XYZ file of C-alpha atoms in Angstrom:
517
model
C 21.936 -24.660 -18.049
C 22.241 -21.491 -16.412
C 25.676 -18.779 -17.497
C 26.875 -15.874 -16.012
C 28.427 -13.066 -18.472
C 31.956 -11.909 -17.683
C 31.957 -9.115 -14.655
C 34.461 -6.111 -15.370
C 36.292 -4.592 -12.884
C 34.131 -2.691 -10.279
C 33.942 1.087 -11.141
C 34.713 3.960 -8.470
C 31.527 4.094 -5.883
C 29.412 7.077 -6.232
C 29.850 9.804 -3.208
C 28.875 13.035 -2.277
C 26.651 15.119 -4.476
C 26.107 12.470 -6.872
C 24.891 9.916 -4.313
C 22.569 12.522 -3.326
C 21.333 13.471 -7.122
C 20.917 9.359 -7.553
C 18.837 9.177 -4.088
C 16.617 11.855 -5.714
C 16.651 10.079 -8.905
C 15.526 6.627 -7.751
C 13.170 8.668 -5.260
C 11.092 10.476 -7.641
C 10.563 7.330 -9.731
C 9.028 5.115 -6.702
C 7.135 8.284 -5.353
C 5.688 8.550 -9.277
C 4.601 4.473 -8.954
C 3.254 4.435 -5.966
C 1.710 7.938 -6.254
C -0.321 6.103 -8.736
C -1.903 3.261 -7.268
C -3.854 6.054 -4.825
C -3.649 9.336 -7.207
C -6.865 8.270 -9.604
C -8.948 7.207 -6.588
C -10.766 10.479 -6.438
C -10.541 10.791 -9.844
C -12.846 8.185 -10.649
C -16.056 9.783 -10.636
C -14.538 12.584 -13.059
C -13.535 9.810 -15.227
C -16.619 7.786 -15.872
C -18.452 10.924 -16.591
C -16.025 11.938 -18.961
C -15.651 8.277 -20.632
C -19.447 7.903 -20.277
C -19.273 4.811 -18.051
C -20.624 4.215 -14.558
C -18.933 4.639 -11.758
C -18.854 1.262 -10.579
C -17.333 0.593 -14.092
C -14.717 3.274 -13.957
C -13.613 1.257 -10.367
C -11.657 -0.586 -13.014
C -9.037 1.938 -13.708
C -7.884 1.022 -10.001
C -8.264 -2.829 -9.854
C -6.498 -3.374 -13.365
C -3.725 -1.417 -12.249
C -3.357 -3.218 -8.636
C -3.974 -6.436 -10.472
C -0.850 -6.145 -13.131
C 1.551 -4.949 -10.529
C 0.866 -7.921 -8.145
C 1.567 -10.336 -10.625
C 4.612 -7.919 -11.820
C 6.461 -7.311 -8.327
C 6.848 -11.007 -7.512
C 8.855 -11.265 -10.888
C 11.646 -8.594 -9.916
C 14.315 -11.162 -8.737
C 13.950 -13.389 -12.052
C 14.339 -10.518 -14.011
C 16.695 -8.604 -12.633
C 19.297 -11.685 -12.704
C 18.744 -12.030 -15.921
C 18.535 -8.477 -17.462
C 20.343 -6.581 -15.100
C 19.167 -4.122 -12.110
C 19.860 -0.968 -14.013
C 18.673 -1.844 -17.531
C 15.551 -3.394 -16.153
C 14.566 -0.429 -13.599
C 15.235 1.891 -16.486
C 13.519 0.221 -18.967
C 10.774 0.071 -16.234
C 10.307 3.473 -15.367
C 10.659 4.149 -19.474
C 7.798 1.755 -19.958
C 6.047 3.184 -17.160
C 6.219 7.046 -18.661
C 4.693 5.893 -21.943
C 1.622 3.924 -20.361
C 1.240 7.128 -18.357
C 1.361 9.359 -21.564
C -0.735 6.871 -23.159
C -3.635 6.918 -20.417
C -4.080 10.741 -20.424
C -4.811 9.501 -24.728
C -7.415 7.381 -23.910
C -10.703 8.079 -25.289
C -12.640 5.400 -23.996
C -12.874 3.059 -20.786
C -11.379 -0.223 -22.441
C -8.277 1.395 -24.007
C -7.708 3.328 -20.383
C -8.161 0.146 -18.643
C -5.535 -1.853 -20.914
C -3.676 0.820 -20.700
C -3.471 0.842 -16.690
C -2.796 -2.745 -16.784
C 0.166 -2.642 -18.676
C 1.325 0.466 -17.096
C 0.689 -1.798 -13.736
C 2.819 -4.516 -15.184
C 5.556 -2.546 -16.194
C 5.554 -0.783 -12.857
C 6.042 -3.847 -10.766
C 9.992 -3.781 -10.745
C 10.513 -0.060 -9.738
C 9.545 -0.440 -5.641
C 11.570 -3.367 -4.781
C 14.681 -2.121 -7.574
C 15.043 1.147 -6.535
C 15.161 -0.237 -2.816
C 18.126 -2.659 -4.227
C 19.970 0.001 -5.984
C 19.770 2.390 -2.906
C 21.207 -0.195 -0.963
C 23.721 -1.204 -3.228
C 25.792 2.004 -4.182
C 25.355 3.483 -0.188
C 28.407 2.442 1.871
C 27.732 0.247 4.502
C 27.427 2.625 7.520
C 25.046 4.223 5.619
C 22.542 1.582 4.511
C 20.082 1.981 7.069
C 19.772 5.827 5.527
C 19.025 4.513 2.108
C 16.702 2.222 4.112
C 14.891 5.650 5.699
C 15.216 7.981 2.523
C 13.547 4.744 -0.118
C 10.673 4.386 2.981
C 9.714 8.059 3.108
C 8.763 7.679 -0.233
C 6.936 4.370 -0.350
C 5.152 6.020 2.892
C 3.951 9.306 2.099
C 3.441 9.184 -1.320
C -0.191 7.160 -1.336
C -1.052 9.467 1.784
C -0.674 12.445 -0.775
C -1.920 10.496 -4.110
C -5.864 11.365 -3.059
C -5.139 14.754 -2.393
C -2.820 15.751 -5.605
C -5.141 13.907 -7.710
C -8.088 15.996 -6.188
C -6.850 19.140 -6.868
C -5.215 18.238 -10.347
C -8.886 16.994 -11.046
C -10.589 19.877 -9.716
C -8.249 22.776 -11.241
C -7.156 21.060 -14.405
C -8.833 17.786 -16.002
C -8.035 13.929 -15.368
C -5.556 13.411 -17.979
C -2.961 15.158 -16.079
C -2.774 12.591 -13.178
C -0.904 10.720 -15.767
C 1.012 13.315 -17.859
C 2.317 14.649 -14.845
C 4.296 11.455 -14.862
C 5.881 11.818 -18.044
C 8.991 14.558 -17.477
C 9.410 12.952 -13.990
C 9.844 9.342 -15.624
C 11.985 10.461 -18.302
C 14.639 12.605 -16.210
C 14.415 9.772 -13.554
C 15.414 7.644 -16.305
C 17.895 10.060 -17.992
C 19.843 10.562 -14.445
C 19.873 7.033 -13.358
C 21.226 5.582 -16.586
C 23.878 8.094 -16.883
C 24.779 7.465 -12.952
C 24.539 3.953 -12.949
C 25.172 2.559 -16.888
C 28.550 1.707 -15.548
C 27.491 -0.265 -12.372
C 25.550 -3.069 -13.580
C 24.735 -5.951 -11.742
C 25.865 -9.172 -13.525
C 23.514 -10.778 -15.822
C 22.613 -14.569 -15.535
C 21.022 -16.475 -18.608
C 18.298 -18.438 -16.279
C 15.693 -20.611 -18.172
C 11.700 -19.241 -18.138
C 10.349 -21.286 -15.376
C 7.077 -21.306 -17.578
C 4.860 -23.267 -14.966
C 5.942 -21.037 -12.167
C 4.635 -17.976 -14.404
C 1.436 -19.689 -15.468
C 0.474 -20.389 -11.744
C 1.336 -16.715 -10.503
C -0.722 -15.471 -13.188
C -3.638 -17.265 -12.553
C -3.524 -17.125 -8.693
C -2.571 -13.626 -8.241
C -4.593 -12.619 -10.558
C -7.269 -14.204 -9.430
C -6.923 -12.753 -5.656
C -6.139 -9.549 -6.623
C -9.547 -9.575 -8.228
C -11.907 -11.266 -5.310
C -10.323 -8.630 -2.864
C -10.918 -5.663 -5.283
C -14.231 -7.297 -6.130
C -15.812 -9.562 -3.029
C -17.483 -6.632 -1.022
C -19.263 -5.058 -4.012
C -20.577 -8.971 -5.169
C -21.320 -10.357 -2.040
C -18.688 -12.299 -1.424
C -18.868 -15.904 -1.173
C -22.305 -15.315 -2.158
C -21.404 -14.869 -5.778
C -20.875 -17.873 -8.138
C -17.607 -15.921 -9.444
C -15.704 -14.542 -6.314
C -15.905 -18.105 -5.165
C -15.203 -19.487 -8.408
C -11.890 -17.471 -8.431
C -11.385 -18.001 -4.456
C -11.545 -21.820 -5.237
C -8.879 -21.402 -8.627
C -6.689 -18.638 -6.532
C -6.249 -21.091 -3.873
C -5.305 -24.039 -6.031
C -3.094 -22.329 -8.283
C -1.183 -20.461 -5.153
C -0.601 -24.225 -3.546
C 0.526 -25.984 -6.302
C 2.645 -22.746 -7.114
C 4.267 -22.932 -3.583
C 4.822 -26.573 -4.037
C 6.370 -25.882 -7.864
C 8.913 -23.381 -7.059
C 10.281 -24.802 -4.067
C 11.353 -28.013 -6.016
C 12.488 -25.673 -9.644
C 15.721 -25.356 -9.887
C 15.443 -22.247 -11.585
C 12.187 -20.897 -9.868
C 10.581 -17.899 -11.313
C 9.653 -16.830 -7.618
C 12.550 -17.578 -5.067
C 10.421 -18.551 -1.891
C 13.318 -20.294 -0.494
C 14.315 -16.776 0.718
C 11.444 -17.854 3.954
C 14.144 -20.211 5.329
C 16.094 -17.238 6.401
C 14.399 -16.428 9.686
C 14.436 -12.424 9.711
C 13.195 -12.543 6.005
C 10.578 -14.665 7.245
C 9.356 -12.852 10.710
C 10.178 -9.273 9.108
C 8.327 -10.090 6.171
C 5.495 -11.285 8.459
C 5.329 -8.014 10.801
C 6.103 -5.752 7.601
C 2.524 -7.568 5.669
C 0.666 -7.354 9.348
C 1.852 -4.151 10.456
C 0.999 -2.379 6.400
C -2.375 -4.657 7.114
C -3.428 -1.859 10.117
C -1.363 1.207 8.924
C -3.352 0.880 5.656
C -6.795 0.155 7.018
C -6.494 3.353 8.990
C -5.757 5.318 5.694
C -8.313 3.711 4.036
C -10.877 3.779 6.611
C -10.174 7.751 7.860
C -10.857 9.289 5.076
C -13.586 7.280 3.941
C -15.302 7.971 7.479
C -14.780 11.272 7.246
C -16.792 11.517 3.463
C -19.398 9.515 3.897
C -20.378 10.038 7.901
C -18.941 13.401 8.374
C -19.672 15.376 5.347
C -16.017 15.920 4.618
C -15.464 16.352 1.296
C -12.632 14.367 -0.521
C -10.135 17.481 -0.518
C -10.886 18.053 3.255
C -10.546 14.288 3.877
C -7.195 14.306 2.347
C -5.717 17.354 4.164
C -7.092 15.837 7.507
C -4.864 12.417 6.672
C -1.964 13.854 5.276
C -0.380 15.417 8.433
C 0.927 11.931 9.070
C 3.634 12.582 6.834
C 5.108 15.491 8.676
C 6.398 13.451 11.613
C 7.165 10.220 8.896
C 9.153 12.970 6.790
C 10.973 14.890 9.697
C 12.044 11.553 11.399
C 12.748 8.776 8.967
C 16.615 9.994 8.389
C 17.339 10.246 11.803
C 15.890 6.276 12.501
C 17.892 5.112 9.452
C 20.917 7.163 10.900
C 20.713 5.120 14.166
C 19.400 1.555 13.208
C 22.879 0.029 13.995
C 22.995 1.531 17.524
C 19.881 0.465 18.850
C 18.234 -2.868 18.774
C 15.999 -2.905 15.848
C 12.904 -4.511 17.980
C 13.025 -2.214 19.981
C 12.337 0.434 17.895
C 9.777 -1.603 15.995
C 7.638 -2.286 19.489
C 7.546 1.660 20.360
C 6.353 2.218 17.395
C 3.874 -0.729 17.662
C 2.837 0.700 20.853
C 1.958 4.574 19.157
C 0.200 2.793 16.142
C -1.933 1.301 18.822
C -2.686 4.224 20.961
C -3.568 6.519 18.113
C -5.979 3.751 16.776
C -7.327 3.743 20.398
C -7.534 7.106 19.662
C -9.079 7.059 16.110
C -11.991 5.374 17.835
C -12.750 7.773 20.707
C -13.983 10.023 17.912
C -17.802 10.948 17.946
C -20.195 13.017 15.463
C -19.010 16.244 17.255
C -15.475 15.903 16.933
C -14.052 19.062 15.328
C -11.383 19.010 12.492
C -8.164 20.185 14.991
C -8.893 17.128 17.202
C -8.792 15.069 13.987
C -5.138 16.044 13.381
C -3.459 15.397 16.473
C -3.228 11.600 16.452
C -2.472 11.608 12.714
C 0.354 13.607 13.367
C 1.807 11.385 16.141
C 1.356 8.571 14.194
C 3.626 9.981 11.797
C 6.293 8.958 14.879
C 5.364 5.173 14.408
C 5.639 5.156 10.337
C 9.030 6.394 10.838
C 9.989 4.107 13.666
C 8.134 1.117 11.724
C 8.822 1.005 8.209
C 12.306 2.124 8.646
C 14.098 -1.080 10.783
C 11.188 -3.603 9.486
C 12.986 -3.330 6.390
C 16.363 -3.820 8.112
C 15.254 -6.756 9.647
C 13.733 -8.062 6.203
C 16.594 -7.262 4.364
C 19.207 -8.573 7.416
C 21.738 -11.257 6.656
C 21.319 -11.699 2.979
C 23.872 -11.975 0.122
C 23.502 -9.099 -2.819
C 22.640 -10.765 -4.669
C 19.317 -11.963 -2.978
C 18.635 -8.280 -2.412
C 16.204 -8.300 -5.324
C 14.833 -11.044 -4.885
C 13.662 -10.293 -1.289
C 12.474 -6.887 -1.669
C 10.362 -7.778 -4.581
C 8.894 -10.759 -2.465
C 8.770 -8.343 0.779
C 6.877 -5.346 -1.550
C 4.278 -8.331 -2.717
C 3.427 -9.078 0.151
C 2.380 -5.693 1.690
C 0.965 -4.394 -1.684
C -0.833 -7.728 -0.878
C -1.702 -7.147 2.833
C -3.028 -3.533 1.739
C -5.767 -5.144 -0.703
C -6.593 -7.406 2.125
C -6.721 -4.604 4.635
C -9.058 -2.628 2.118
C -11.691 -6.166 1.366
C -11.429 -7.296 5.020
C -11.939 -4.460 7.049
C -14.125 -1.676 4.504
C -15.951 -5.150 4.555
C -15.950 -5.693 8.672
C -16.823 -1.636 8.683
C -20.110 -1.743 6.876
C -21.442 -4.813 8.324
C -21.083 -4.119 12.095
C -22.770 -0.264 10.938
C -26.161 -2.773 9.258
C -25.802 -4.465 12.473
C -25.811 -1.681 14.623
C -28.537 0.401 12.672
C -30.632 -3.103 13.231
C -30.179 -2.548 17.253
C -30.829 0.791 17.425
C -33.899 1.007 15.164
C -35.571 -1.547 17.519
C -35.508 1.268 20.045
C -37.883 3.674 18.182
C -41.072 2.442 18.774
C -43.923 3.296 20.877
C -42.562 1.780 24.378
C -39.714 3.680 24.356
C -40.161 7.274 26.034
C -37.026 8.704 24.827
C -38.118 7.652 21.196
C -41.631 9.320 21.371
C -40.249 12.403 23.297
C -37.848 13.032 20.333
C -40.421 12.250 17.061
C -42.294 14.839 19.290
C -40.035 17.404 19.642
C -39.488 17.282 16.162
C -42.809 17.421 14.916
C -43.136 20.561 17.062
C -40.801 22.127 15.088
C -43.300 22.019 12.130
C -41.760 18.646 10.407
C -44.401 16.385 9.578
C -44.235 13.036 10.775
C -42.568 11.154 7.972
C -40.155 14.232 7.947
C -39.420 13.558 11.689
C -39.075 9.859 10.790
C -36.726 10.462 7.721
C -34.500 12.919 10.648
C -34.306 9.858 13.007
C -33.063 7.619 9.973
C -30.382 9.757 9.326
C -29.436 9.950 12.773
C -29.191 6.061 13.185
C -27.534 5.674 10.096
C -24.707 8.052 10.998
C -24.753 6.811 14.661
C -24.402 3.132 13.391
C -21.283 3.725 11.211
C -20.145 5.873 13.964
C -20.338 2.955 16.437
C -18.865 0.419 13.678
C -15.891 3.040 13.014
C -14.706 2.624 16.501
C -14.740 -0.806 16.557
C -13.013 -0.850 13.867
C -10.055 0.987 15.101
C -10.160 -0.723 18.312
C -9.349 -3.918 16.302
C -6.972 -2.155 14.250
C -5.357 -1.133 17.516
C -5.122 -4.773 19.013
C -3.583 -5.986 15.682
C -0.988 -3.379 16.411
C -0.071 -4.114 20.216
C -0.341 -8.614 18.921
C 2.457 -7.140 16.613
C 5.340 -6.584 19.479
C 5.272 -10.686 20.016
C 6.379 -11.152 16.211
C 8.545 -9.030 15.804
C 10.874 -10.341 18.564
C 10.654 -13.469 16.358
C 13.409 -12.539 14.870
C 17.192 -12.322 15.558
C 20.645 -10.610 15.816
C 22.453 -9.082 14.550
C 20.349 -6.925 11.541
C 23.700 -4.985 10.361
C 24.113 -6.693 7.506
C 22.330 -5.867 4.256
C 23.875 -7.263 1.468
C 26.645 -8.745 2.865
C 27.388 -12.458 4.017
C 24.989 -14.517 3.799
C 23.200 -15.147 7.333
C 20.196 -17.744 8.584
């Protein structure tokens, strides 16, 4: 049986200047976390050869870090009724500096790759707490600020993570990507303690719903692996991605089934009776589901069909953060004066339009035209991720804040591993397709064909030379063709998007206060 400890009486808010040095506080820590997933990316390849591994084995220092924090981030609400928001984001970003201090230490690829999955599972409270305790200490006029300043972090930082941890690599060594972590996390932790030590949340001694835990373990886990796995084993054509497909999807019914009859669930999924949770959380996983595949997929054209390297990849995406940084306060500022879908369908409308755009590009587009649509889709982060978690967060008690942003940030860390599987995945098979169609055109019959093995020849290239040119041409031509497509799809997903997210209802004022349905 469940009991709540006695609640003291509620200390002066926290205004002015010290709001502002908390903001920064909380900010830092969930730019550090989320810097992280994306920082060691490019780092990998420094890594192995350091540690003496593969490449494909060093992949690991990613996937055990996604894989702790999805099983982590579901947890949030459990915990923090029954430790406390404060203590537990503390503790959290506490936990978090030492696993970063202790990665830089590692001398060897199984002690980094422990070590990045229990820095993974200690991160997976800071997102969806720092969100809560933004929310929670901003007056109510200016929630939908705290909404703005908590998604300008989330946004930009994994835009920037490839880049910083490029240049940290390439001027300094790979160890820093993680000590860099360590003063941040500790005067995080030092400011927020000492701001907040005195406004904590009451604590509730709940029971460890033991089965719940077992069965988000195991099918989390278990996900998390065949989407950070499946492309690079085939798929469904390997014994153990559909070994794990088969136990991910057992383990996630029954768990469903579980924790909407536990009284004390360890995941509170009742939360998807509440209609805006439900639709918001829905356009919030879809929408991350294209805004992510276009991070992913940008860069990664630009390296391995344009010859970009990583560092000019990363300065070619980042400009979507200038619009995203510039606007973000002044859409929080104004989400109670304008109808929320609104706002969400315009920016629908831009994401679609510069993924239209993303896949007019051809082999001769020069690096200015690349900019221009990342910058205006800048616009549509700001005027998506900014009301979507309005509408999420819309109608809910307090203290169900947790609870639903830990459940909300699952599910779109969870939509970006499936928009990274599903459409890298989609990418490279429509370019084998297309190199298959336009390979059958070189052969004797076709005039165009012969005139150009010719032409080459004449240049003094011999004619497996001239061959090996016209290979490299369809190979470039075919990814080209399956990069478009790509975005076009992305691009549809986008525009489908306006239809749910007038799913949900007025009013989206209130976050945090009555409860609503």
């Amino acid at each position: 049986m469940s009991t709540a400890t006695a609640t003291p009486a509620a200390p002066a808010p926290i205004r002015g200047a010290t709001l502002g040095l908390l903001t920064l506080s909380v900010a830092v820590a969930t730019f550090m976390e989320v810097l992280d997933m994306s920082i060691a990316n490019v780092s990998v390849p420094h890594i192995a050869g350091d540690l003496a591994v593969s490449p494909n084995q060093g992949t690991w220092v990613i996937s055990s870090y996604g894989l702790a924090s999805a099983i982590a981030v579901p947890l949030t609400g459990w915990m923090a009724k029954r430790f406390g928001e404060v203590r537990l984001f503390v503790t959290s970003v506490l936990l978090f500096t030492l696993m970063s201090l202790a990665c830089g230490f590692a001398t060897s690829l199984p002690m980094l790759v422990t070590f990045r999955l229990l820095q993974g599972l200690v991160s997976g409270p800071m997102v969806p707490l720092s969100q809560t305790l933004l929310l929670s200490n901003y007056p109510p006029h200016k929630k939908g600020l705290a909404l703005a300043l908590w998604a300008m972090t989330v946004v930009i930082a994994p835009i920037f993570g490839p880049l910083l941890g490029g240049w940290i690599t390439d001027n300094m060594s790979w160890p820093w990507i993680f000590y860099i972590n360590v003063p941040v996390g500790l005067l995080s932790a030092a400011v927020t303690w000492t701001l907040l030590k005195r406004h904590e949340t009451p604590t509730v001694k709940l029971p460890i719903d033991a089965i719940g835990l077992a069965l988000l373990v195991i099918g989390v886990g278990s996900l998390q692996y065949v989407l950070d796995n499946g492309n690079e084993h085939d798929w469904f054509g390997s014994t153990e991605i559909l070994s794990l497909t088969v136990l991910s999807v057992v383990a996630l019914t029954f768990l469903v089934i579980w924790e909407l009859t536990e009284e004390h669930p360890i995941v509170d999924l009742r939360l998807f009776k509440r209609r805006n949770f439900r639709y918001g959380t829905l356009a919030l996983s879809l929408g991350f589901f294209a805004f992510f595949g276009t991070t992913v997929l940008f860069p990664l054209w630009l390296q391995t069909v344009m010859g970009y390297t990583a560092t000019w990849a990363g300065i070619a995406t980042a400009p979507v953060g200038i619009l995203a940084f510039l606007f973000s306060p002044i859409v929080g500022k104004n989400v109670n004066r304008v109808d929320l879908r609104l706002i969400c369908s315009f920016a629908f409308v831009v994401f679609g339009i510069t993924a239209f755009w993303y896949g007019s590009f051809n082999l001769d587009t020069p690096f200015q035209n690349l900019l221009w649509p990342r910058v205006i889709q800048g616009l549509a982060v700001a005027c998506f991720f900014v009301p979507v978690n309005q509408i999420v967060l819309s109608g809910l008690n307090t203290q169900e804040i947790a609870s639903a942003a830990g459940l909300a940030t699952f599910f779109r860390t969870l939509a970006g591993s499936f928009a990274t599987a599903t459409l890298i995945t989609t990418w490279d098979r429509r370019a084998t397709l297309h190199h298959a169609q336009l390979t059958e055109q070189i052969n004797a019959y076709n005039p165009a064909a012969t005139d150009y093995l010719g032409k080459l020849q004449s240049l003094g290239l011999t004619q497996d030379a001239a061959y090996a040119q016209v290979e490299r041409l369809i190979n470039a031509q075919g990814f080209m063709i399956a990069t478009s497509e790509v975005f076009w799809l992305i691009a549809a997903i986008f525009v489908a998007l306006i239809v749910v997210v007038w799913l949900a209802k007025p009013p989206f004022g209130s976050v945090g206060g009555a409860g609503g349905h």
